[in-house]
Short mmCIF file of N, CA and C in Angstrom, two decimals:
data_model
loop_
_atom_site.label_atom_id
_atom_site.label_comp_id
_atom_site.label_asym_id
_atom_site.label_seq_id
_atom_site.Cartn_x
_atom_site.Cartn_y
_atom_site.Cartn_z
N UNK A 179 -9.83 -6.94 7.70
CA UNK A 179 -8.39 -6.81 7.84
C UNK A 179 -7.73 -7.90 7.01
N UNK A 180 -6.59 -7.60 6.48
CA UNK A 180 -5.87 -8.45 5.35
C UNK A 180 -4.18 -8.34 5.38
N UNK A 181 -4.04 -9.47 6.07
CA UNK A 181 -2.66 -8.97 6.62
C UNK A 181 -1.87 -9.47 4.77
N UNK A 182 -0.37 -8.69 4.64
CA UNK A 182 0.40 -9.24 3.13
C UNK A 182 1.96 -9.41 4.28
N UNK A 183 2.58 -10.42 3.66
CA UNK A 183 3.89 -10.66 3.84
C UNK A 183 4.81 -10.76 2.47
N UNK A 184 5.85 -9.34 2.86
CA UNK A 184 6.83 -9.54 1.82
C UNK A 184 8.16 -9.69 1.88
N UNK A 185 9.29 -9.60 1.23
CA UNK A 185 10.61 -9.78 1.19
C UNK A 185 11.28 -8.52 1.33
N UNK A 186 12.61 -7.78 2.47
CA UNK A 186 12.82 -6.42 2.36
C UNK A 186 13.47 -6.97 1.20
N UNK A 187 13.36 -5.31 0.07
CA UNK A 187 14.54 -5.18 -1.15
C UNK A 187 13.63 -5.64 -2.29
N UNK A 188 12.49 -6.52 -2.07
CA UNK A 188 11.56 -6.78 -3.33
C UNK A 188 10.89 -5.74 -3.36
N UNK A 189 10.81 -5.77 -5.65
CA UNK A 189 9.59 -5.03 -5.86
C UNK A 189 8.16 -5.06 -5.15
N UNK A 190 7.67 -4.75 -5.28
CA UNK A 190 6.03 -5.02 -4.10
C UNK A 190 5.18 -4.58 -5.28
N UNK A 191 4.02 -5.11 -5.31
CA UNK A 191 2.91 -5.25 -6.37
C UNK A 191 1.74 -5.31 -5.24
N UNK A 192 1.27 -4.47 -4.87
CA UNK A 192 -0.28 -5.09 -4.35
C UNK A 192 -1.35 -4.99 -4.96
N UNK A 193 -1.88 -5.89 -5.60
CA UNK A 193 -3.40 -5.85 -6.43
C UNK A 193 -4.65 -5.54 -5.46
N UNK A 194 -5.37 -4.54 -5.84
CA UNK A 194 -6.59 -4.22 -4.85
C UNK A 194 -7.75 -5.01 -5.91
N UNK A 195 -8.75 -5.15 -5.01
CA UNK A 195 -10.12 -4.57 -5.65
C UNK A 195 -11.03 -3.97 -4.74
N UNK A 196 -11.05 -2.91 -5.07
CA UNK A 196 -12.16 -2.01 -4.48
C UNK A 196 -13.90 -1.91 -4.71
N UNK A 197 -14.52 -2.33 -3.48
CA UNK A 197 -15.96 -2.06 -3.80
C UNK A 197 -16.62 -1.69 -2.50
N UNK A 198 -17.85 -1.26 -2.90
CA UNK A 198 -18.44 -0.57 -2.14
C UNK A 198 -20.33 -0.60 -2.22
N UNK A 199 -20.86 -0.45 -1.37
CA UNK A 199 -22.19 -0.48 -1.16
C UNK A 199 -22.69 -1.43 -0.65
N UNK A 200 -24.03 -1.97 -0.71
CA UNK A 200 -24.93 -2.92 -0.32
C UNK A 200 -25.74 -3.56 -1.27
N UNK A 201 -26.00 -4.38 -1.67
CA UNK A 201 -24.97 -5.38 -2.21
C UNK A 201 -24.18 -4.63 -2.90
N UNK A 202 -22.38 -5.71 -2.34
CA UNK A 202 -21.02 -4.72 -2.65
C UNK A 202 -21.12 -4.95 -4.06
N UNK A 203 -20.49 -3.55 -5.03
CA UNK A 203 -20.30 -3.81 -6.40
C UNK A 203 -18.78 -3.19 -6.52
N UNK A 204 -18.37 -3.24 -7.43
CA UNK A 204 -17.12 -2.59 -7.66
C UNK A 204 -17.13 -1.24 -7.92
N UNK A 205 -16.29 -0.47 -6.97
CA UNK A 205 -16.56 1.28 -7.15
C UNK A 205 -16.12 1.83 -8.29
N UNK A 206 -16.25 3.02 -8.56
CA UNK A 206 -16.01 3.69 -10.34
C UNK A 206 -15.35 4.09 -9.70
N UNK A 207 -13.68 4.26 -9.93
CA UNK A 207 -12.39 4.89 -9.98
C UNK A 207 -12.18 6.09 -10.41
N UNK A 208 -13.09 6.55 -11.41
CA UNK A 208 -12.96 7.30 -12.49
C UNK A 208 -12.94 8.73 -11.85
N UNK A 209 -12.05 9.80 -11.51
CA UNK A 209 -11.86 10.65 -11.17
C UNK A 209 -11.83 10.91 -9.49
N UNK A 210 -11.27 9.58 -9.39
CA UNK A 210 -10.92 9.24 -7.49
C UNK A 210 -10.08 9.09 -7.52
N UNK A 211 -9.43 9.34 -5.70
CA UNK A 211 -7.82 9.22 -5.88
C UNK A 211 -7.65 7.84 -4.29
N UNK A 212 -6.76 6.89 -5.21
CA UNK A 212 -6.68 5.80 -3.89
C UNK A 212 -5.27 6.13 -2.96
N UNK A 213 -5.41 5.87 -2.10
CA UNK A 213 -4.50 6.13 -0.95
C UNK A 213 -3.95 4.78 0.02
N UNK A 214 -2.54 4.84 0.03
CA UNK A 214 -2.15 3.89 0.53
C UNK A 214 -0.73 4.26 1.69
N UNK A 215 -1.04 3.95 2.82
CA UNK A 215 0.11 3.81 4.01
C UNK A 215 0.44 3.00 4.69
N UNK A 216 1.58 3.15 4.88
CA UNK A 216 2.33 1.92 5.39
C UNK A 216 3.21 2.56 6.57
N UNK A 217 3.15 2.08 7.99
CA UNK A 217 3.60 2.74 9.52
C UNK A 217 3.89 1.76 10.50
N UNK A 218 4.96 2.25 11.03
CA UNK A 218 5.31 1.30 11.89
C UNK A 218 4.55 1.16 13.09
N UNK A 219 4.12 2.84 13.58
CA UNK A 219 2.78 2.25 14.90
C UNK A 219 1.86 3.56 13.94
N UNK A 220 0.42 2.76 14.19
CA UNK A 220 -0.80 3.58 13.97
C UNK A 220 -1.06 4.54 14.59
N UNK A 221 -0.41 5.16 16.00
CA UNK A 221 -0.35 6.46 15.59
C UNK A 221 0.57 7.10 15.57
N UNK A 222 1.24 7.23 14.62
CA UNK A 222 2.15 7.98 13.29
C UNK A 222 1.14 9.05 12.59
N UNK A 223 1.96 10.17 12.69
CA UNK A 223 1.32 10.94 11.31
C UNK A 223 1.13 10.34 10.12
N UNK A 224 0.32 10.83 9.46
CA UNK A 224 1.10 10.01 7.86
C UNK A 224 2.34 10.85 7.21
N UNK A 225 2.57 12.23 7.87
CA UNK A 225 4.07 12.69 7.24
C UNK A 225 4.97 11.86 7.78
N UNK A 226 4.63 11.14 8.78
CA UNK A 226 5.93 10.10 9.80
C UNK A 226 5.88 8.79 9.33
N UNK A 227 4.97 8.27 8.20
CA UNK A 227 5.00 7.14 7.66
C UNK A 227 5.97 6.38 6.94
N UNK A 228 5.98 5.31 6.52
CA UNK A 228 7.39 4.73 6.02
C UNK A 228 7.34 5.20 4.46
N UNK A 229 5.76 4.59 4.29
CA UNK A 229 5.72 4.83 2.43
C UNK A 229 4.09 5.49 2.54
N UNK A 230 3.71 6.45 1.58
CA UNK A 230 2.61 7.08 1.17
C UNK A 230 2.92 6.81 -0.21
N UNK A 231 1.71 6.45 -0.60
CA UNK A 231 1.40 6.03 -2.18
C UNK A 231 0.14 6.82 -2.59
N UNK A 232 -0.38 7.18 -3.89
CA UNK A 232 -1.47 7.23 -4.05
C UNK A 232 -1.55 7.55 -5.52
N UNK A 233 -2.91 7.56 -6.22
CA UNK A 233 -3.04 7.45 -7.79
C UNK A 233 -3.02 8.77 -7.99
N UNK A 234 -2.24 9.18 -9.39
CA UNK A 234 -2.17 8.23 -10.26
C UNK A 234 -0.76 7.72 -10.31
N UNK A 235 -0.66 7.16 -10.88
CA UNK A 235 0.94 6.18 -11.54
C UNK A 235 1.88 6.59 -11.22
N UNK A 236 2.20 8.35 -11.43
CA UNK A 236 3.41 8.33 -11.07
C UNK A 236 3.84 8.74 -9.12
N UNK A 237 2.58 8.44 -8.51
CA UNK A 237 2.44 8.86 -7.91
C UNK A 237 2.77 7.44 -6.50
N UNK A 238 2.50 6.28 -7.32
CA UNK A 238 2.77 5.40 -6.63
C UNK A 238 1.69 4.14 -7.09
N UNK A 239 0.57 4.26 -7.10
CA UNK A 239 -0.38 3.58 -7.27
C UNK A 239 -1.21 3.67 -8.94
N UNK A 240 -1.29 2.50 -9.07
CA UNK A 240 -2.07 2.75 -11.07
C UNK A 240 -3.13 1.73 -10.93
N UNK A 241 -4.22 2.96 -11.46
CA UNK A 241 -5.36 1.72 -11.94
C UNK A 241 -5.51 1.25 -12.83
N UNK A 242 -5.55 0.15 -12.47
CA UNK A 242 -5.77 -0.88 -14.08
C UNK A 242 -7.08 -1.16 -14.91
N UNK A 243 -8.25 -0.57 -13.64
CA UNK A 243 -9.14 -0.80 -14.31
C UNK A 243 -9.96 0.37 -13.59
N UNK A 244 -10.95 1.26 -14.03
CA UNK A 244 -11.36 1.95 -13.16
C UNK A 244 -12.74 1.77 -13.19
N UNK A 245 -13.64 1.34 -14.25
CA UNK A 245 -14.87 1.04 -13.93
C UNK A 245 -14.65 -0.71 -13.02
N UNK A 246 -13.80 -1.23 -12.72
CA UNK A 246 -13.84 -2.61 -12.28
C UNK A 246 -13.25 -2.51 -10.97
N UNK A 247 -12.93 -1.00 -10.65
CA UNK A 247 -12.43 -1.12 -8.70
C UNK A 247 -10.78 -1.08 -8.92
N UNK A 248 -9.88 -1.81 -9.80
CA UNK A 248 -8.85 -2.53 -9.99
C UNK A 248 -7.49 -1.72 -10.08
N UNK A 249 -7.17 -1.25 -8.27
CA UNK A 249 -5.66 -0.10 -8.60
C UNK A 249 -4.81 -1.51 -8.10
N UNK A 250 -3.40 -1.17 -8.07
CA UNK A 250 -2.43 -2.11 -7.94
C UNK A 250 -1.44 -0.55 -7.42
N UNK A 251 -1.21 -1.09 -6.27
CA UNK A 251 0.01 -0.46 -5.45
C UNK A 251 1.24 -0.96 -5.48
N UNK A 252 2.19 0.08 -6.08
CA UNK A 252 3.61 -0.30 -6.47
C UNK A 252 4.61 0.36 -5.21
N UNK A 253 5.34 -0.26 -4.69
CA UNK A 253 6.38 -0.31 -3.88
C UNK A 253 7.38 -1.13 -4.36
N UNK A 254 8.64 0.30 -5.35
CA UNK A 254 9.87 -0.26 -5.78
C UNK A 254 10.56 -0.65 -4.41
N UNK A 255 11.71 -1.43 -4.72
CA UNK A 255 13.20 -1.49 -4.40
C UNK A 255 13.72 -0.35 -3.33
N UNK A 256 13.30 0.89 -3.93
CA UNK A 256 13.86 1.76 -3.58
C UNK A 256 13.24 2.30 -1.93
N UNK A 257 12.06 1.85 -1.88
CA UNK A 257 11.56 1.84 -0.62
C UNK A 257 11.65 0.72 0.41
N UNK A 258 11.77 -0.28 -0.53
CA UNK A 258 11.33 -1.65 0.66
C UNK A 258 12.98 -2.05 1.12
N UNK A 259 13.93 -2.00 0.56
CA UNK A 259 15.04 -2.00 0.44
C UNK A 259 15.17 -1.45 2.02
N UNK A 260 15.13 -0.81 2.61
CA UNK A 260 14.73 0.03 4.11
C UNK A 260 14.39 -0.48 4.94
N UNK A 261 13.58 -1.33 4.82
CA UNK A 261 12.64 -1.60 5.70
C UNK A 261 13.27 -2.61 6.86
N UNK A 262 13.16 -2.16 8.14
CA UNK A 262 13.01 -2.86 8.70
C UNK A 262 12.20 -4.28 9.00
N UNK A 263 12.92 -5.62 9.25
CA UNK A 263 11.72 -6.63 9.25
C UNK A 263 10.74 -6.49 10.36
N UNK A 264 9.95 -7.37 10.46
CA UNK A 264 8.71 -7.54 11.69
C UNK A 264 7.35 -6.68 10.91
N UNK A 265 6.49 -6.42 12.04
CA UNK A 265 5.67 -6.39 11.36
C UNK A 265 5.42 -4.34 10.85
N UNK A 266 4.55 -4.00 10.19
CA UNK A 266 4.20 -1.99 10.24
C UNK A 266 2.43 -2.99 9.91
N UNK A 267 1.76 -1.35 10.02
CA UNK A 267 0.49 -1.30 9.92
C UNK A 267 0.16 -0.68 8.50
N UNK A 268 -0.62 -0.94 7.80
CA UNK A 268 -1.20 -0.56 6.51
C UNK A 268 -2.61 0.01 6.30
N UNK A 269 -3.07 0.98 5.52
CA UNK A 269 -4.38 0.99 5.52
C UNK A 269 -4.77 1.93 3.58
N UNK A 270 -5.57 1.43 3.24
CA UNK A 270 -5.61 1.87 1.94
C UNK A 270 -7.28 2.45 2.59
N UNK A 271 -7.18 4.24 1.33
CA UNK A 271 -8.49 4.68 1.61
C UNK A 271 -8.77 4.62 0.14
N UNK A 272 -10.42 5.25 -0.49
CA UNK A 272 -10.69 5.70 -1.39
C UNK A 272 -11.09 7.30 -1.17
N UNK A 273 -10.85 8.25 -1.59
CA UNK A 273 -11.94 9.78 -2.14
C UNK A 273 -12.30 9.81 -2.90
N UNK A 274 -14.09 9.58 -3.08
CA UNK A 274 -14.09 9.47 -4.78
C UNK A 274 -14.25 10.44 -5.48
N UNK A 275 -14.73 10.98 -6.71
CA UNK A 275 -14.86 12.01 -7.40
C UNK A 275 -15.72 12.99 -6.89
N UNK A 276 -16.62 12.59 -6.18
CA UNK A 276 -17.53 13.56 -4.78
C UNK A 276 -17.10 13.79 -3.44
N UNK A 277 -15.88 13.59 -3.47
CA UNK A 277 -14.84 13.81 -2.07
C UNK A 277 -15.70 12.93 -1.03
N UNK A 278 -16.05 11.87 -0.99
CA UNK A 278 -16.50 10.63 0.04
C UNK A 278 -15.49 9.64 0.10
N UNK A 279 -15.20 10.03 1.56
CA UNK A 279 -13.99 8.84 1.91
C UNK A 279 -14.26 7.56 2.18
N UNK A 280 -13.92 6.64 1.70
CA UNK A 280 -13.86 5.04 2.28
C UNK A 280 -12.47 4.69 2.62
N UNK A 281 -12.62 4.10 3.68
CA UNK A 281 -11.58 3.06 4.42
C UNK A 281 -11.51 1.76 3.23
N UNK A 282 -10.86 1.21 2.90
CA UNK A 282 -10.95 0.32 1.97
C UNK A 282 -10.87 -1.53 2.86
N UNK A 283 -9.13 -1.09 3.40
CA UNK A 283 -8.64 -2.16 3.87
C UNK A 283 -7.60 -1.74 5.07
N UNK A 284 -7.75 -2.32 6.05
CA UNK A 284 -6.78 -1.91 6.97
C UNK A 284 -5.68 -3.59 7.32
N UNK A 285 -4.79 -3.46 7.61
CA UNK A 285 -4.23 -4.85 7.99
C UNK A 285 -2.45 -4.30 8.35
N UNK A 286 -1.73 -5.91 8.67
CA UNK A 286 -0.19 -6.22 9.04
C UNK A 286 -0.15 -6.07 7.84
N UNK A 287 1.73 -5.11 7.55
CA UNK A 287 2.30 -5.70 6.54
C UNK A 287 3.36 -5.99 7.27
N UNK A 288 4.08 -7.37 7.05
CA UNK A 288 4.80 -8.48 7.65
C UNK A 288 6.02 -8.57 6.69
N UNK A 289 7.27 -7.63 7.40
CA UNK A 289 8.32 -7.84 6.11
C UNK A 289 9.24 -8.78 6.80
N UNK A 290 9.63 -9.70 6.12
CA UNK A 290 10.80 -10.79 6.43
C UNK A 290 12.22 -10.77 5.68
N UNK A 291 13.35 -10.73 6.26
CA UNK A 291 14.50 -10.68 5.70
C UNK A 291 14.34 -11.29 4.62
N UNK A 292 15.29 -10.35 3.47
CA UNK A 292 15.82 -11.36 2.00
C UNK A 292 17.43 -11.96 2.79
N UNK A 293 17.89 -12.53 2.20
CA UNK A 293 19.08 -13.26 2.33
C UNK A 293 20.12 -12.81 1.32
N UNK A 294 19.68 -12.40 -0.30
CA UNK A 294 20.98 -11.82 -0.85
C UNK A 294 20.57 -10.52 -0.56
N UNK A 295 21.47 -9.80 -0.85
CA UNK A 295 21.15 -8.13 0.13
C UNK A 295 21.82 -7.56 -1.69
N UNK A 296 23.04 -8.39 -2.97
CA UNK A 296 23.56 -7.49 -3.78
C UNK A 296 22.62 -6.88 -4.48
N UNK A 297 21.61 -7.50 -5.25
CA UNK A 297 21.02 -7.05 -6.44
C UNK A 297 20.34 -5.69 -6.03
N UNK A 298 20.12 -5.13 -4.33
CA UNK A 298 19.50 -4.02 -4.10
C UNK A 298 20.62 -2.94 -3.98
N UNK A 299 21.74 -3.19 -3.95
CA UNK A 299 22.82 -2.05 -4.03
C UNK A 299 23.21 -1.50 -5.11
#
């Protein structure tokens, strides 16, 4: 578990790295799709979720590297801007190109008031 704390109204960047096995190596991306949610209680649908992300790019999430594990989850303005502060629940999966699901990371995401509120209007 990996709790992140951010600012409501900030861009959001989350850098992953994804791996998998025994001894862990970094998983091949390459024709997998990563998945990312964000909920205020865990059990929420995920249609009842705050934000659903997932690859590719325009979709929410971009890998930067795909033989190296390396997606980065983007949460504009336009979502976090919303958010209530305190804490929601998060959990990123993988499906890889053989439809095998991994749980990646589960944890708090911990949003704390911004203080200027203009630059998001």
């Amino acid at each position: 578990m990996a709790d992140i704390t951010v600012f409501r109204g900030d861009t959001i960047n989350v850098d992953l790295t994804i791996t998998t096995g025994n001894p862990s190596a970094a998983a091949d991306l390459a024709g997998a799709t990563v998945y990312f949610t964000l909920k205020e209680e865990v059990s929420m649908t995920d249609a009842q979720a705050t934000v659903r992300k997932e690859s590719p790019a325009a979709s929410g999430i971009t890998i930067t590297d795909e033989a190296g594990g390396l997606p980065t989850v983007n949460i504009g303005t336009g979502d976090s801007y919303y958010f209530k502060t305190g804490p929601y629940h998060y959990g990123v999966q993988l499906k890889t190109a053989s439809s095998t699901v991994f749980t990646i990371v589960t944890g708090l995401f911990n949003v704390k008031a911004d203080i200027t509120r203009r630059t998001n209007s």
